[in-house]
Short mmCIF file of C-alpha atoms in Angstrom, two decimals:
data_model
loop_
_atom_site.label_atom_id
_atom_site.label_comp_id
_atom_site.label_asym_id
_atom_site.label_seq_id
_atom_site.Cartn_x
_atom_site.Cartn_y
_atom_site.Cartn_z
CA UNK A 1 0.06 -0.22 0.09
CA UNK A 2 1.73 3.19 -1.13
CA UNK A 3 -0.98 5.58 0.20
CA UNK A 4 -2.08 6.51 -3.41
CA UNK A 5 -5.48 4.78 -4.60
CA UNK A 6 -6.62 4.90 -8.16
CA UNK A 7 -9.94 3.83 -9.53
CA UNK A 8 -11.20 2.19 -11.28
CA UNK A 9 -8.42 -0.72 -11.54
CA UNK A 10 -9.84 -1.71 -15.11
CA UNK A 11 -12.19 0.16 -17.70
CA UNK A 12 -13.40 -0.60 -20.82
CA UNK A 13 -14.94 2.13 -22.66
CA UNK A 14 -16.01 2.82 -26.39
CA UNK A 15 -14.75 5.97 -28.20
CA UNK A 16 -17.92 7.77 -27.59
CA UNK A 17 -18.14 7.21 -24.27
CA UNK A 18 -17.22 9.75 -21.32
CA UNK A 19 -15.60 8.45 -18.36
CA UNK A 20 -13.20 9.80 -15.26
CA UNK A 21 -10.49 8.17 -13.67
CA UNK A 22 -9.79 8.93 -9.95
CA UNK A 23 -6.86 9.21 -7.70
CA UNK A 24 -6.94 9.90 -3.91
CA UNK A 25 -3.67 10.30 -1.80
CA UNK A 26 -3.61 10.45 2.04
CA UNK A 27 0.19 11.25 2.51
CA UNK A 28 -0.39 14.89 2.94
CA UNK A 29 1.68 15.85 -0.48
CA UNK A 30 0.66 18.99 -2.52
CA UNK A 31 2.01 17.72 -6.13
CA UNK A 32 -0.07 15.14 -8.05
CA UNK A 33 1.00 13.85 -11.44
CA UNK A 34 -0.82 11.83 -14.35
CA UNK A 35 1.50 9.39 -16.44
CA UNK A 36 0.32 7.24 -19.45
CA UNK A 37 2.22 3.96 -20.02
CA UNK A 38 2.14 1.79 -22.94
CA UNK A 39 3.78 -1.10 -24.50
CA UNK A 40 5.35 1.24 -27.11
CA UNK A 41 6.23 4.26 -25.40
CA UNK A 42 8.39 4.76 -22.06
CA UNK A 43 6.59 6.36 -19.16
CA UNK A 44 4.85 9.82 -20.25
CA UNK A 45 4.24 12.64 -17.98
CA UNK A 46 1.04 14.14 -18.98
CA UNK A 47 -0.19 16.55 -16.13
CA UNK A 48 1.68 18.07 -13.07
CA UNK A 49 -0.45 19.94 -10.39
CA UNK A 50 1.35 21.68 -7.49
CA UNK A 51 -0.83 23.43 -4.82
CA UNK A 52 -4.10 22.47 -6.98
CA UNK A 53 -2.64 24.76 -9.73
CA UNK A 54 -1.83 22.65 -12.95
CA UNK A 55 1.82 23.86 -13.73
CA UNK A 56 2.46 21.20 -16.57
CA UNK A 57 0.29 20.25 -19.48
CA UNK A 58 2.92 18.18 -21.91
CA UNK A 59 1.02 18.51 -25.31
CA UNK A 60 -1.88 16.30 -24.52
CA UNK A 61 -4.74 16.00 -26.79
CA UNK A 62 -8.05 17.82 -25.46
CA UNK A 63 -9.82 14.34 -25.10
CA UNK A 64 -8.17 14.35 -22.02
CA UNK A 65 -9.14 16.80 -19.32
CA UNK A 66 -7.33 16.79 -15.45
CA UNK A 67 -9.03 18.32 -12.43
CA UNK A 68 -7.64 18.83 -9.04
CA UNK A 69 -10.58 19.86 -6.76
CA UNK A 70 -7.88 19.75 -3.81
CA UNK A 71 -4.74 18.46 -2.79
CA UNK A 72 -5.66 14.94 -2.01
CA UNK A 73 -7.74 14.21 -5.28
CA UNK A 74 -6.75 14.13 -9.18
CA UNK A 75 -9.06 13.19 -11.67
CA UNK A 76 -8.66 12.41 -15.60
CA UNK A 77 -11.85 12.97 -17.43
CA UNK A 78 -11.96 11.04 -21.00
CA UNK A 79 -14.21 11.79 -23.98
CA UNK A 80 -14.17 10.47 -27.36
CA UNK A 81 -10.93 8.57 -26.90
CA UNK A 82 -9.04 6.69 -29.63
CA UNK A 83 -7.86 3.05 -29.52
CA UNK A 84 -4.39 4.46 -29.33
CA UNK A 85 -5.15 5.77 -26.15
CA UNK A 86 -5.35 2.29 -24.60
CA UNK A 87 -2.57 2.36 -21.87
CA UNK A 88 -2.27 1.76 -18.00
CA UNK A 89 -2.73 5.37 -16.59
CA UNK A 90 -0.64 6.17 -13.55
CA UNK A 91 -1.38 8.78 -10.84
CA UNK A 92 1.57 10.12 -8.54
CA UNK A 93 2.25 12.49 -5.92
CA UNK A 94 4.82 14.05 -3.88
CA UNK A 95 5.46 16.48 -1.19
CA UNK A 96 6.78 19.11 -3.70
CA UNK A 97 6.87 19.38 -7.48
CA UNK A 98 10.86 19.79 -7.41
CA UNK A 99 13.13 17.20 -8.96
CA UNK A 100 14.51 16.21 -5.40
CA UNK A 101 10.96 14.75 -4.06
CA UNK A 102 10.14 11.16 -4.51
CA UNK A 103 6.89 10.26 -6.14
CA UNK A 104 4.55 7.80 -5.01
CA UNK A 105 2.49 5.90 -7.18
CA UNK A 106 -0.82 3.96 -7.64
CA UNK A 107 -1.36 0.76 -9.00
CA UNK A 108 -2.97 2.57 -11.94
CA UNK A 109 -5.85 2.03 -14.45
CA UNK A 110 -5.85 -0.16 -17.07
CA UNK A 111 -7.99 1.29 -20.02
CA UNK A 112 -9.04 -0.40 -22.95
CA UNK A 113 -10.68 1.78 -25.79
CA UNK A 114 -12.78 -0.05 -28.18
CA UNK B 1 19.68 20.72 -22.03
CA UNK B 2 19.62 18.09 -19.55
CA UNK B 3 19.04 14.45 -20.92
CA UNK B 4 19.17 10.83 -19.56
CA UNK B 5 20.29 7.66 -21.18
CA UNK B 6 19.12 4.20 -20.08
CA UNK B 7 20.28 1.02 -20.94
CA UNK B 8 17.48 -0.74 -23.30
CA UNK B 9 16.25 -3.83 -22.26
CA UNK B 10 14.93 -6.70 -21.99
CA UNK B 11 17.69 -7.90 -19.69
CA UNK B 12 17.51 -11.63 -19.00
CA UNK B 13 19.62 -13.44 -16.18
CA UNK B 14 19.68 -16.73 -14.40
CA UNK B 15 19.21 -16.66 -10.62
CA UNK B 16 22.30 -15.53 -8.35
CA UNK B 17 23.85 -13.84 -11.61
CA UNK B 18 25.38 -10.09 -11.20
CA UNK B 19 23.27 -7.51 -12.45
CA UNK B 20 24.08 -4.11 -13.86
CA UNK B 21 21.72 -1.52 -15.81
CA UNK B 22 23.61 1.48 -16.96
CA UNK B 23 22.18 4.99 -16.70
CA UNK B 24 24.02 8.15 -17.73
CA UNK B 25 22.75 11.75 -17.66
CA UNK B 26 23.77 15.38 -18.46
CA UNK B 27 22.78 18.29 -16.47
CA UNK B 28 23.87 21.54 -15.32
CA UNK B 29 24.63 21.38 -11.63
CA UNK B 30 24.14 18.34 -9.55
CA UNK B 31 20.46 17.23 -9.35
CA UNK B 32 19.29 14.34 -7.09
CA UNK B 33 19.12 10.89 -8.95
CA UNK B 34 16.73 7.93 -8.15
CA UNK B 35 16.35 4.46 -9.63
CA UNK B 36 12.30 3.41 -9.40
CA UNK B 37 11.24 -0.09 -9.87
CA UNK B 38 7.69 -1.62 -11.11
CA UNK B 39 6.70 -4.90 -10.48
CA UNK B 40 4.04 -6.80 -12.63
CA UNK B 41 0.69 -5.10 -12.06
CA UNK B 42 1.84 -2.18 -9.86
CA UNK B 43 2.70 1.30 -10.32
CA UNK B 44 6.34 2.52 -9.72
CA UNK B 45 8.08 2.70 -6.34
CA UNK B 46 11.23 4.22 -5.19
CA UNK B 47 14.28 1.54 -5.23
CA UNK B 48 16.95 3.86 -3.91
CA UNK B 49 18.41 7.47 -4.12
CA UNK B 50 21.27 9.88 -3.88
CA UNK B 51 21.40 13.49 -3.26
CA UNK B 52 24.82 14.49 -4.19
CA UNK B 53 27.96 13.29 -6.01
CA UNK B 54 29.70 10.34 -4.41
CA UNK B 55 26.69 9.17 -2.54
CA UNK B 56 25.74 5.48 -2.87
CA UNK B 57 22.19 4.53 -2.74
CA UNK B 58 21.45 1.03 -1.46
CA UNK B 59 18.17 -0.91 -1.04
CA UNK B 60 17.11 -4.61 -0.99
CA UNK B 61 20.66 -5.72 -2.23
CA UNK B 62 20.60 -2.98 -5.03
CA UNK B 63 23.47 -0.42 -5.12
CA UNK B 64 24.05 2.58 -7.23
CA UNK B 65 26.68 5.40 -7.11
CA UNK B 66 25.99 8.65 -8.21
CA UNK B 67 29.48 9.34 -10.33
CA UNK B 68 30.01 12.93 -11.25
CA UNK B 69 33.34 12.48 -13.26
CA UNK B 70 31.20 9.94 -15.54
CA UNK B 71 27.78 11.36 -14.87
CA UNK B 72 26.50 7.79 -14.36
CA UNK B 73 24.27 6.08 -11.97
CA UNK B 74 24.43 2.86 -12.71
CA UNK B 75 22.36 0.15 -10.74
CA UNK B 76 23.87 -3.23 -9.67
CA UNK B 77 23.15 -5.90 -7.84
CA UNK B 78 25.51 -9.01 -7.04
CA UNK B 79 23.03 -12.10 -6.92
CA UNK B 80 19.64 -11.59 -8.39
CA UNK B 81 16.47 -13.51 -7.53
CA UNK B 82 13.56 -14.49 -9.45
CA UNK B 83 11.42 -11.86 -7.13
CA UNK B 84 13.86 -8.91 -8.76
CA UNK B 85 11.93 -9.58 -12.21
CA UNK B 86 10.46 -6.06 -12.79
CA UNK B 87 10.86 -2.97 -14.78
CA UNK B 88 13.48 -0.51 -13.41
CA UNK B 89 13.47 3.24 -14.28
CA UNK B 90 16.25 5.84 -13.78
CA UNK B 91 14.73 8.92 -13.11
CA UNK B 92 16.71 12.02 -14.44
CA UNK B 93 16.67 15.41 -13.32
CA UNK B 94 13.65 17.41 -13.18
CA UNK B 95 13.36 19.17 -16.78
CA UNK B 96 14.73 16.97 -18.77
CA UNK B 97 13.62 17.11 -22.38
CA UNK B 98 13.26 14.16 -24.95
CA UNK B 99 14.26 14.89 -28.62
CA UNK B 100 10.83 16.31 -29.67
CA UNK B 101 11.31 18.87 -26.84
CA UNK B 102 8.47 16.98 -24.41
CA UNK B 103 9.43 16.85 -20.61
CA UNK B 104 10.88 13.34 -19.65
CA UNK B 105 10.39 12.61 -16.13
CA UNK B 106 11.60 9.06 -16.22
CA UNK B 107 14.04 6.96 -18.22
CA UNK B 108 12.55 4.43 -20.82
CA UNK B 109 12.84 1.85 -18.57
CA UNK B 110 14.77 -1.64 -18.47
CA UNK B 111 12.93 -4.67 -18.35
CA UNK B 112 14.69 -7.44 -15.98
CA UNK B 113 14.03 -11.14 -16.47
CA UNK B 114 15.36 -13.57 -13.91
CA UNK B 115 15.08 -17.12 -14.90
CA UNK B 116 15.42 -20.05 -11.96
#
């Protein structure tokens, strides 16, 4: 148990669906991250939130929409996804967003887009 | 700009073999360096870290020394076990960019498979 919980663990959705991924941390951290991990590409950073403000948006398509309502929760809203978006989506948190901080990861949501 | 190069896998070893996974970086200044490990079906977790030059991080029999002169942070273990089978990520300094100018936070990962 890392203190970072992601739900659901598995998700299958059609290209016209709208769904959301949820991440929750109980570590008192103030930075949270979304990563995409697929078989063909190394771990890709998608978004970074620090103190509930988005500080990084790594050229992610607009069909992915993050939301950070407070420092403990992070969402990734999905709509009109493509099959190539099928991947493992990992959430992480850290005490701060600087490079010296250790990141703590959830177990991920395995997403399949049909 | 800053960059990191991690040894490509997969690496297949027999149990009790010696392991080295190479990681080199270029950076302005001397950042903290990390190795993370991802076991099957799980997210990443910190394996070890070093915060300054000549520091040695160690954990679970793994070691890595932050070598300023060679800008390297190679991961080593003297005798691997089947349970070490996982993907290992060298985490470069924050702000590292890939060739396309996108922010790269972790190296590409090296898959290790240990056979009994």
